[in-house]
Coordinates of C-alpha atoms in Angstrom, one line a residue:
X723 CA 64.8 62.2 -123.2
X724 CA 65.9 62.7 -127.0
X725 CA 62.9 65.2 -127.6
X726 CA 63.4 66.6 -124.2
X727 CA 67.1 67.8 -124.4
X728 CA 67.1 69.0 -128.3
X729 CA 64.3 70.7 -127.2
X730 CA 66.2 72.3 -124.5
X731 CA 69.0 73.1 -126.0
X732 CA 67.4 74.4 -129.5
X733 CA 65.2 76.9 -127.6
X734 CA 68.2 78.4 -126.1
X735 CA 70.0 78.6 -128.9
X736 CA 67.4 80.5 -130.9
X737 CA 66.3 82.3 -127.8
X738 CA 70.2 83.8 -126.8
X739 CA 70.7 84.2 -131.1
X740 CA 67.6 86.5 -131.0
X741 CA 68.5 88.9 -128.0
X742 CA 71.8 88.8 -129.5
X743 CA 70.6 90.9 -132.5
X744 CA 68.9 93.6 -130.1
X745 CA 72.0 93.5 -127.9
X746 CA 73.4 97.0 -127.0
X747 CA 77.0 96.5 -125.9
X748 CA 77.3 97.1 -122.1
X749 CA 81.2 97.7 -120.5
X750 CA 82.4 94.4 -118.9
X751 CA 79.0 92.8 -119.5
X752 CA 78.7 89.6 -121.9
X753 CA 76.4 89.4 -124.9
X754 CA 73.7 86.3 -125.1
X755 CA 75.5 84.5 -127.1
X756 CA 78.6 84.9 -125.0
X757 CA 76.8 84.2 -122.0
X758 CA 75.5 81.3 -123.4
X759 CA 78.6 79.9 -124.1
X760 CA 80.3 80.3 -120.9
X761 CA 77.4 78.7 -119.1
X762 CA 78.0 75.7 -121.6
X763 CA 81.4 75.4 -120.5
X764 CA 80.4 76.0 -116.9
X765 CA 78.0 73.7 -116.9
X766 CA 80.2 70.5 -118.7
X767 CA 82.7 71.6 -115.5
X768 CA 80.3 71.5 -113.1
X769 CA 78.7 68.3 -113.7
X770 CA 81.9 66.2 -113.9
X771 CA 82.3 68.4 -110.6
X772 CA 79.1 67.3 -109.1
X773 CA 79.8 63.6 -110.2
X774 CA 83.4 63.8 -108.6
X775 CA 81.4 65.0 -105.4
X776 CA 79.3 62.2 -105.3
X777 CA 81.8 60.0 -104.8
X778 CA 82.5 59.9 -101.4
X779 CA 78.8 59.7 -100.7
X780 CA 78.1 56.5 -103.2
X781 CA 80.9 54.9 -101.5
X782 CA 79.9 55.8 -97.9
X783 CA 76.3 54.5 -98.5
X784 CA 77.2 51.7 -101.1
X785 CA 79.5 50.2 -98.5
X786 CA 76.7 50.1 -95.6
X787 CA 74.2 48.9 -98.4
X788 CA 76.4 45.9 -99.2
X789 CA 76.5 45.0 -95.4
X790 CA 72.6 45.5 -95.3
X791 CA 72.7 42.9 -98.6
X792 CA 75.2 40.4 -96.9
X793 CA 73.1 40.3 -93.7
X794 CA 70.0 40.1 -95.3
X795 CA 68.3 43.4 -94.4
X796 CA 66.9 43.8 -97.6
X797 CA 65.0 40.8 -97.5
X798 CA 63.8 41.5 -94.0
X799 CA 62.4 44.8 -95.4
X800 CA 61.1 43.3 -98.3
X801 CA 59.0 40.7 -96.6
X802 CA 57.6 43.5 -93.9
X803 CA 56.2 45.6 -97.0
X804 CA 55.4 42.6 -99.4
X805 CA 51.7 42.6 -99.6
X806 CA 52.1 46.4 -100.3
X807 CA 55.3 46.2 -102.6
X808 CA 53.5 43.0 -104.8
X809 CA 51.0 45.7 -105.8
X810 CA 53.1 48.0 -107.1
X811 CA 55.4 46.1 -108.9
X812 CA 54.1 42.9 -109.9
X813 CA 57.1 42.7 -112.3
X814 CA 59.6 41.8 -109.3
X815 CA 59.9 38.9 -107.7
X816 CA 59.1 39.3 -104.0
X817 CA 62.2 38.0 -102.5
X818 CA 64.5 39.7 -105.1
X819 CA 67.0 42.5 -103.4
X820 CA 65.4 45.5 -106.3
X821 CA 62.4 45.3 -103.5
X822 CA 64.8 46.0 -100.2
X823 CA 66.9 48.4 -102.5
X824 CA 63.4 50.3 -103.3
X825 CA 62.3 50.2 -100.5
X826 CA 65.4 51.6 -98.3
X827 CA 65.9 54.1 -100.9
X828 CA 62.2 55.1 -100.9
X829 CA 62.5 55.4 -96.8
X830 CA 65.3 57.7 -97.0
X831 CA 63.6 60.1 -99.5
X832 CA 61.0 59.7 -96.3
X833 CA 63.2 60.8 -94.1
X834 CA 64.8 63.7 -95.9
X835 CA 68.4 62.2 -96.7
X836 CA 69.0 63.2 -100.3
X837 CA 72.7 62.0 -100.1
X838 CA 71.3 58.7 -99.0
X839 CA 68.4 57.8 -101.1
X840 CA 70.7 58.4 -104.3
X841 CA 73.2 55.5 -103.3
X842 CA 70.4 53.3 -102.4
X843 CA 68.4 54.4 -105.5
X844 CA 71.2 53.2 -108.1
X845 CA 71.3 49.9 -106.1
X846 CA 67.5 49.2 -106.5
X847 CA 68.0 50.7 -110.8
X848 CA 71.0 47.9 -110.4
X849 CA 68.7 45.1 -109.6
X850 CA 65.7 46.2 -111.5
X851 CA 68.5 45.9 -114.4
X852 CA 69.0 42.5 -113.9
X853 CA 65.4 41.3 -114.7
X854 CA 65.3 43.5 -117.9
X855 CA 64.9 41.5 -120.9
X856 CA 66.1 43.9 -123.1
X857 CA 68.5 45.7 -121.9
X858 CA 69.1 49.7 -122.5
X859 CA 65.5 50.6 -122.4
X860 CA 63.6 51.2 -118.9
X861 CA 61.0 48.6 -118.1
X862 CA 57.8 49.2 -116.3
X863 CA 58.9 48.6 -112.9
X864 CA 62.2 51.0 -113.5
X865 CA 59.9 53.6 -115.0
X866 CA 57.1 53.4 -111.6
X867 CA 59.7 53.2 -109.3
X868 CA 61.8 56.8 -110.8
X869 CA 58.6 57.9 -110.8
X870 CA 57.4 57.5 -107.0
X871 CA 61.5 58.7 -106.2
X872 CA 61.0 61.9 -107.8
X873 CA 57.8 62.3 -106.2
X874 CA 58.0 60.2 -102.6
X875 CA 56.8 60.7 -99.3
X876 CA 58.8 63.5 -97.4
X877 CA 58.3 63.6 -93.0
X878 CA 61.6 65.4 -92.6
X879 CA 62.9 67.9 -95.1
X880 CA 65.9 68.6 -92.9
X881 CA 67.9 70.5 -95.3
X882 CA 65.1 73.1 -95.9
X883 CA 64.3 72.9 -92.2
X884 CA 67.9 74.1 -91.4
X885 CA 67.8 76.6 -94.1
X886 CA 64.8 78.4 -92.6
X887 CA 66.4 78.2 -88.9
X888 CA 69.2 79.6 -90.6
X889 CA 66.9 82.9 -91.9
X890 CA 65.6 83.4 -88.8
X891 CA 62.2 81.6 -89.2
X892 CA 60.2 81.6 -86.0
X893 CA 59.1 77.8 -87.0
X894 CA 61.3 76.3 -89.0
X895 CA 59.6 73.4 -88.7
X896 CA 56.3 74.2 -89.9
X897 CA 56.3 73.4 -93.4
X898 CA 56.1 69.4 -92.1
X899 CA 52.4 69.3 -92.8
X900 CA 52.2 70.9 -96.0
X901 CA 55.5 69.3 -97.6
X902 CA 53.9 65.9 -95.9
X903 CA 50.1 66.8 -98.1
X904 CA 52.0 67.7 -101.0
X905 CA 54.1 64.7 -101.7
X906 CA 51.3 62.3 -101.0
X907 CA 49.5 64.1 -103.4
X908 CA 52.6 63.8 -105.8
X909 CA 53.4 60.3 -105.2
X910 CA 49.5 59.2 -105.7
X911 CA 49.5 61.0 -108.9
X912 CA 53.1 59.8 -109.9
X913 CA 51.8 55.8 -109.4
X914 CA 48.7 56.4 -111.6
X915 CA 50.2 58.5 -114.7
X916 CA 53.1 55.3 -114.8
X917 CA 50.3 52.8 -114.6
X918 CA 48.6 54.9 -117.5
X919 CA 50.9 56.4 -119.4
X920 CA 52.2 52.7 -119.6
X921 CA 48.9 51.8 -121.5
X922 CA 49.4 54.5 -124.4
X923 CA 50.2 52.7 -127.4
X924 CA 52.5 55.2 -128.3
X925 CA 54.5 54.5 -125.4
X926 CA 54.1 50.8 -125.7
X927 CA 55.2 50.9 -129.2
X928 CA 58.5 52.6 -128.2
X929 CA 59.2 49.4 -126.0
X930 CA 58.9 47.4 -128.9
X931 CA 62.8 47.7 -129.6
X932 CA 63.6 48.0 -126.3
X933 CA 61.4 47.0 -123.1
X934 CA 59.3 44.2 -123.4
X935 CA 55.6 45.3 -123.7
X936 CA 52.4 43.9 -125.7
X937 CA 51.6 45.2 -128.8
X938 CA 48.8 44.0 -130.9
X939 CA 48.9 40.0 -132.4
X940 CA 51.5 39.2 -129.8
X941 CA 51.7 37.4 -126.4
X942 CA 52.3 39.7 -123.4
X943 CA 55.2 38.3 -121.7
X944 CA 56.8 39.0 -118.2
X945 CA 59.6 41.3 -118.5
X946 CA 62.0 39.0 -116.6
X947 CA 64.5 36.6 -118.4
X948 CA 64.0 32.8 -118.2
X949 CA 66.7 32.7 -115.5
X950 CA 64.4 34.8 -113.0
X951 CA 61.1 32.7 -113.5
X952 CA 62.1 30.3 -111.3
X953 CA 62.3 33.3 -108.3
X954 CA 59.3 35.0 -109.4
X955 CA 56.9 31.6 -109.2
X956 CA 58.9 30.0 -106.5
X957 CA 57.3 29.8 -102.7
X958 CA 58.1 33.2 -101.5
X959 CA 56.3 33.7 -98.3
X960 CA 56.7 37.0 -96.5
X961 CA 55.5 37.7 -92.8
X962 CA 52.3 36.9 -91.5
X963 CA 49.8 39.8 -92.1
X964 CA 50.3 41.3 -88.7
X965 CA 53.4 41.4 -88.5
X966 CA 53.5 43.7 -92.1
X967 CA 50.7 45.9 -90.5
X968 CA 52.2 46.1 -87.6
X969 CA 55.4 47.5 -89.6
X970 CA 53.0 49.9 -91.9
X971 CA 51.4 51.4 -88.7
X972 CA 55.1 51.8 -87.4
X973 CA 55.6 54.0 -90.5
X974 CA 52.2 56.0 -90.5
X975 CA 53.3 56.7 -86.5
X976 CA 56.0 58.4 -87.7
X977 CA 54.4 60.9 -89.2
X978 CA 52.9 62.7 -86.0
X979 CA 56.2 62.1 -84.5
X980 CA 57.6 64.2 -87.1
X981 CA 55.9 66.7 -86.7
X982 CA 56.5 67.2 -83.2
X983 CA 59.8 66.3 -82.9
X984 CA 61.4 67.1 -86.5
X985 CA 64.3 69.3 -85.4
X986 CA 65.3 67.3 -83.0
X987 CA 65.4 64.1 -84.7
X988 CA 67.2 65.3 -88.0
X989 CA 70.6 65.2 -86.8
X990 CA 70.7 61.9 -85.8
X991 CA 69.6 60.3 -88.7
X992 CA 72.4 59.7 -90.8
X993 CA 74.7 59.2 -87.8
X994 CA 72.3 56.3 -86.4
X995 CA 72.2 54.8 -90.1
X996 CA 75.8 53.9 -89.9
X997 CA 75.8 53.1 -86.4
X998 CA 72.5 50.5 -87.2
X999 CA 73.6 49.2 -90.4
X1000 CA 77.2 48.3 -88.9
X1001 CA 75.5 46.8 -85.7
X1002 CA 73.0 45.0 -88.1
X1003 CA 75.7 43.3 -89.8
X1004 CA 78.1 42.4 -86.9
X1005 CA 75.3 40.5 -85.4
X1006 CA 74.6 38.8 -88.8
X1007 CA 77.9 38.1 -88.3
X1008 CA 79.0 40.3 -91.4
X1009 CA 82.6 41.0 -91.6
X1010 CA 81.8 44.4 -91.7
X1011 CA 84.9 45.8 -92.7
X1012 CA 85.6 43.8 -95.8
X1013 CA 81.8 44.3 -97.0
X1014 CA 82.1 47.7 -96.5
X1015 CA 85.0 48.5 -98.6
X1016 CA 83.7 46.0 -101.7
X1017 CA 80.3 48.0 -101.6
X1018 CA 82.3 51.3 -101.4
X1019 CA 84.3 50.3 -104.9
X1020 CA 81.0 49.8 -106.3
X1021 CA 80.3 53.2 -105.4
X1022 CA 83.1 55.0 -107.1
X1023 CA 82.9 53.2 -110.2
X1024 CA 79.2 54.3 -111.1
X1025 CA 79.8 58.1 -109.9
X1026 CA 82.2 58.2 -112.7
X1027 CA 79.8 55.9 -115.1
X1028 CA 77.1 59.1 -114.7
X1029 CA 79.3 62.1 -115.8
X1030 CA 78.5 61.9 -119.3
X1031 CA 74.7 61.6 -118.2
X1032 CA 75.1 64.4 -115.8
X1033 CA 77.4 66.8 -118.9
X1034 CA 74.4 66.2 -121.1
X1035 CA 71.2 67.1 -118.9
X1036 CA 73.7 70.5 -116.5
X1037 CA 74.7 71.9 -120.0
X1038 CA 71.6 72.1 -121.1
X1039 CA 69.5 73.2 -118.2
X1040 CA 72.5 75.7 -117.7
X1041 CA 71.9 76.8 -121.3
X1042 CA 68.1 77.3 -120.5
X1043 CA 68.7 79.5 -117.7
X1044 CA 71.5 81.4 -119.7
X1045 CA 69.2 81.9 -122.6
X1046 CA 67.0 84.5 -120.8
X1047 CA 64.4 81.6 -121.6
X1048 CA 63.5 81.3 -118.2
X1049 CA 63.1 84.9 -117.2
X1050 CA 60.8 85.4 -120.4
X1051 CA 58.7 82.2 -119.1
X1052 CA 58.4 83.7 -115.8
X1053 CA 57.4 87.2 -116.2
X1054 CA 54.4 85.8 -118.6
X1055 CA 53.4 82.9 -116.4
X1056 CA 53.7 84.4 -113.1
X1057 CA 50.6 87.2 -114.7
X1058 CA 48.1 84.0 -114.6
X1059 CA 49.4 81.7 -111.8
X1060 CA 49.3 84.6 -109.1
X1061 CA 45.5 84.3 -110.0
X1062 CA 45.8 81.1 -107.9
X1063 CA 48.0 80.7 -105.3
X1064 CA 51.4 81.0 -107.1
X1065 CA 53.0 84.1 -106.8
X1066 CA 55.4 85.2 -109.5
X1067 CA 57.7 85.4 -107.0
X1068 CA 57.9 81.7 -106.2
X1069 CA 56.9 80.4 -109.8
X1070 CA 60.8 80.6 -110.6
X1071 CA 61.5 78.2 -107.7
X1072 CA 58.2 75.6 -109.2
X1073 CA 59.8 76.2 -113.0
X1074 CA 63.4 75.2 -112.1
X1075 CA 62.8 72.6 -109.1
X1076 CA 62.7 69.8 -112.1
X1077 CA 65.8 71.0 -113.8
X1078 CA 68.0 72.2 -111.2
X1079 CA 68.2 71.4 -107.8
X1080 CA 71.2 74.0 -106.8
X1081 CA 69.4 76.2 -109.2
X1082 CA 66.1 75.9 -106.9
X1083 CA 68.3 75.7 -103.9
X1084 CA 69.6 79.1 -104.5
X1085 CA 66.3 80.7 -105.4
X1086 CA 65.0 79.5 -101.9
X1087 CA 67.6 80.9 -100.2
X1088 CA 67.4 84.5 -101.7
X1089 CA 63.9 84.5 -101.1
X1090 CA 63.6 83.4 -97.3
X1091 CA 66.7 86.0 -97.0
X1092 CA 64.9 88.5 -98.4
X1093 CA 63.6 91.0 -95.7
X1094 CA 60.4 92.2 -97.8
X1095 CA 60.0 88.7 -97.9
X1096 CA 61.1 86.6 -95.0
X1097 CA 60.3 83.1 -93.8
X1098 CA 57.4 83.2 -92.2
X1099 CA 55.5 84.9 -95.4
X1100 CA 53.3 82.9 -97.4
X1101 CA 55.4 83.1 -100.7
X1102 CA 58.5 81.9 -98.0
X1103 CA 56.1 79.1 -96.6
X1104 CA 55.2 78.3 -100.4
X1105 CA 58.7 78.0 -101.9
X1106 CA 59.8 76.0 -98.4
X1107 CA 57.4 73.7 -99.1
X1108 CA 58.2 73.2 -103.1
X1109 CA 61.9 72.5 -102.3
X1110 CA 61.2 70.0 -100.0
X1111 CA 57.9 68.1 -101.8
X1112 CA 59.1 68.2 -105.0
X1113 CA 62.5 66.3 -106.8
X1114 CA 65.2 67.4 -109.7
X1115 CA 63.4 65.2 -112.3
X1116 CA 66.1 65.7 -114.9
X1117 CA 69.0 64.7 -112.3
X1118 CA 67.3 61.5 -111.2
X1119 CA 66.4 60.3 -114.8
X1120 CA 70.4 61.1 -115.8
X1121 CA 71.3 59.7 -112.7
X1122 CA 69.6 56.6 -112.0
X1123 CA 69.8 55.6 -115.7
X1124 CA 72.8 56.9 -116.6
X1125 CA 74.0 53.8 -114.1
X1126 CA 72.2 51.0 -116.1
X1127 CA 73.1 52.6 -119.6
X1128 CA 69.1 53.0 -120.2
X1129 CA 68.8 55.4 -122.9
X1130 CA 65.1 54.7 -123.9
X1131 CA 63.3 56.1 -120.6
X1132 CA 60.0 55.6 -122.3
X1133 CA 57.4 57.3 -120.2
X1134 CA 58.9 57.9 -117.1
X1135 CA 59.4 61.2 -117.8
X1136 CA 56.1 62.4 -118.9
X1137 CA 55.2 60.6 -115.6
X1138 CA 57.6 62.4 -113.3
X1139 CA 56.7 65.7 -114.8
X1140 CA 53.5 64.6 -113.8
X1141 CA 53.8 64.4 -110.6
X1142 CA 55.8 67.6 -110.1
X1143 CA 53.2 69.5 -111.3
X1144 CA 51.3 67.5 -109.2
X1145 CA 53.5 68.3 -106.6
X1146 CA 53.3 72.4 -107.3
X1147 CA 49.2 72.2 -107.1
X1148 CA 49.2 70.3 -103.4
X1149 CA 51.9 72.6 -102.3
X1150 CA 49.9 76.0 -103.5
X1151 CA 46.3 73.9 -101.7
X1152 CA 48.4 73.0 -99.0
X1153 CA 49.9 76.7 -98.0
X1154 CA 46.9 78.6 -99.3
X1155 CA 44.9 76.7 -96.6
X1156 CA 47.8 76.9 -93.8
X1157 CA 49.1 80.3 -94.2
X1158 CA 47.1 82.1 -96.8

């Protein structure tokens, strides 16, 4: 992340000093540098804005996660996905609460619920954080699972469904199977570039200071403190067989479900989460109430631990875009990558997906709106589909480590940029086969 963001912010700089120079002075419009200035400030403003924002959502779903923890859902979730969670993350215990945290945060990316999945997200960073032996720098398990968030499964992009209704697309609904192909693609490719990228020595070598990892002449070690051994080798025994594949068919069912039924379902999703987790609890006989209101401090109190996380990575993606940086990369990309399958048009939306999400959010929405565009048109099936398969990398890293103070990310982002690229090729194979 060091490299990353003094690379960002040094290209801008030299890129908004240089137009600077050529700058004829235009009445009422700002020069580069003036421009780049006010989108620093902007930025800083709107990311302790986005943060303040946030709060009433952490709390919300920080308080129904702590009733989910006090009942014991997340055990019950973690035992129906064991055999496939064990695989994944051999690091974690399989009766710790990181698994249930993953794995409900991981089923809400599923099902579309951005506000969601970031609550439950921090909770499983949380309790990844508390089996890191060295703490401040991300350890393998931290670094897979940020990588399968910003890549995961998506049935129901309901936000970009509603946005096309909202533009008047005939079928709002049928980017489902391409944003579906896409971000199993993504997440596939996201699992193995962590697994590899985790073997580079280079990597490895970071970790030495910070996150346990095996370097030459020394013992590889678990990446647990002594207190967890005892959970990690103790008689954890999850369901019987069936009943996990029984709960993994479950989930592969609700793909065709999707499908057919998306638009209906979406708007009773985060509605029936409440509903279930409060019911859940009262017949664990939770007092719902009090566990609610505990989780929902929790929640405040790391939205405001983020800002500085979030004032570092908006200011300078905001200076990126301010620089002119972008438009020069576009204009010279967009000449090759229309060769195959990515219009110019929608290359802006694949460039500033990773660093942006309101950024990408308003691109989509000029472009759908766009009547020499439209919808239904390839480039608006293409971009559709991009929003919804593919995460704000840079967000997610500040984020989701910005609440355990990890400042040594190590590879995870060289493995989440992965997989959005990853994520940009499936989408372009996807619609080119679809719609092209």
């Amino acid at each position: 992340m060091n490299v990353a963001f003094l690379l960002i912010v040094l290209v801008s700089f030299v890129f908004a000093g240089w137009r600077e120079f050529g700058f004829s002075p235009i009445e009422g419009a700002p020069s580069p540098v003036e421009a780049l200035s006010k989108a620093m400030v902007e930025s800083a403003g709107a990311a302790v804005e986005l943060a303040i924002g946030l709060v009433g959502v952490m709390a919300l779903f920080l308080g129904l996660m702590k009733i989910a923890e006090e009942g014991g859902l997340l055990k019950v979730v973690a035992r129906l996905l064991r055999p496939l969670m064990i695989r994944l993350f051999p690091q974690v215990p399989a009766d710790h609460p990181a698994m249930g945290a993953m794995i409900l945060n991981l089923s809400a990316n599923v099902l579309g619920l951005g506000n969601a999945a970031t609550p439950f997200g921090i909770r499983a960073m949380q309790e990844l954080d508390t089996l890191n032996g060295q703490k401040g720098t991300a350890t393998d398990a931290m670094v897979l699972f940020l990588a399968i968030n910003t890549s995961s499964v998506t049935l129901l992009p309901t936000g970009v469904i509603a946005l096309r209704a909202a533009a008047g697309s005939a079928d709002p609904a049928a980017i489902l199977p391409t944003t579906l192909f896409a971000t199993i693609g993504s997440t596939a490719v996201a699992i193995a570039a962590a697994k590899l990228y985790g073997r580079i020595r280079w990597f490895r070598a970071a970790a030495v200071n910070g996150s346990p990892g095996p370097v030459e002449g020394e013992r590889e070690t678990n990446d647990v403190p002594e207190e967890a051994e005892a959970v990690r080798f103790e008689d954890a025994v999850g369901y019987p067989l069936w009943i996990s594949a029984a709960a993994l068919c479950a989930l592969v069912a609700l793909v065709p479900l999707t499908v057919l039924y998306g638009r209906m379902i979406s708007p009773w999703i985060i509605p029936g989460l409440m509903v279930g987790f409060l019911l859940f609890g009262v017949v664990r006989r939770v007092r719902v109430y009090e566990a609610f209101v505990e989780g929902a401090k929790e929640g405040f109190q790391v939205a405001i631990k983020i800002i500085p996380y979030l004032v570092a990575i908006l200011v300078a993606v905001g200076m990126f875009r301010a620089s002119g940086a972008l438009e020069v990369m576009v204009r010279t990309l967009g000449v090759w990558t229309g060769k195959v399958g990515l219009p110019a048009e929608a290359l802006p939306m694949a460039l500033l997906r990773p660093l942006s999400g309101s950024g990408a959010y308003g691109i989509l929405a000029s472009i759908i709106n766009d009547p020499s565009v439209g919808p239904d048109s390839y480039v608006g099936y293409l971009v559709s589909t991009l929003q919804g398969s593919t995460e704000t990398t840079f967000y997610v890293l500040a984020v989701y480590f910005g609440a355990v103070q990890v400042r040594r990310v190590r590879h995870a982002l060289a493995a989440a940029l992965t997989a959005d690229a990853a994520g940009v090729a499936f989408a372009v194979m996807g619609c080119w086969y679809l719609f092209g």
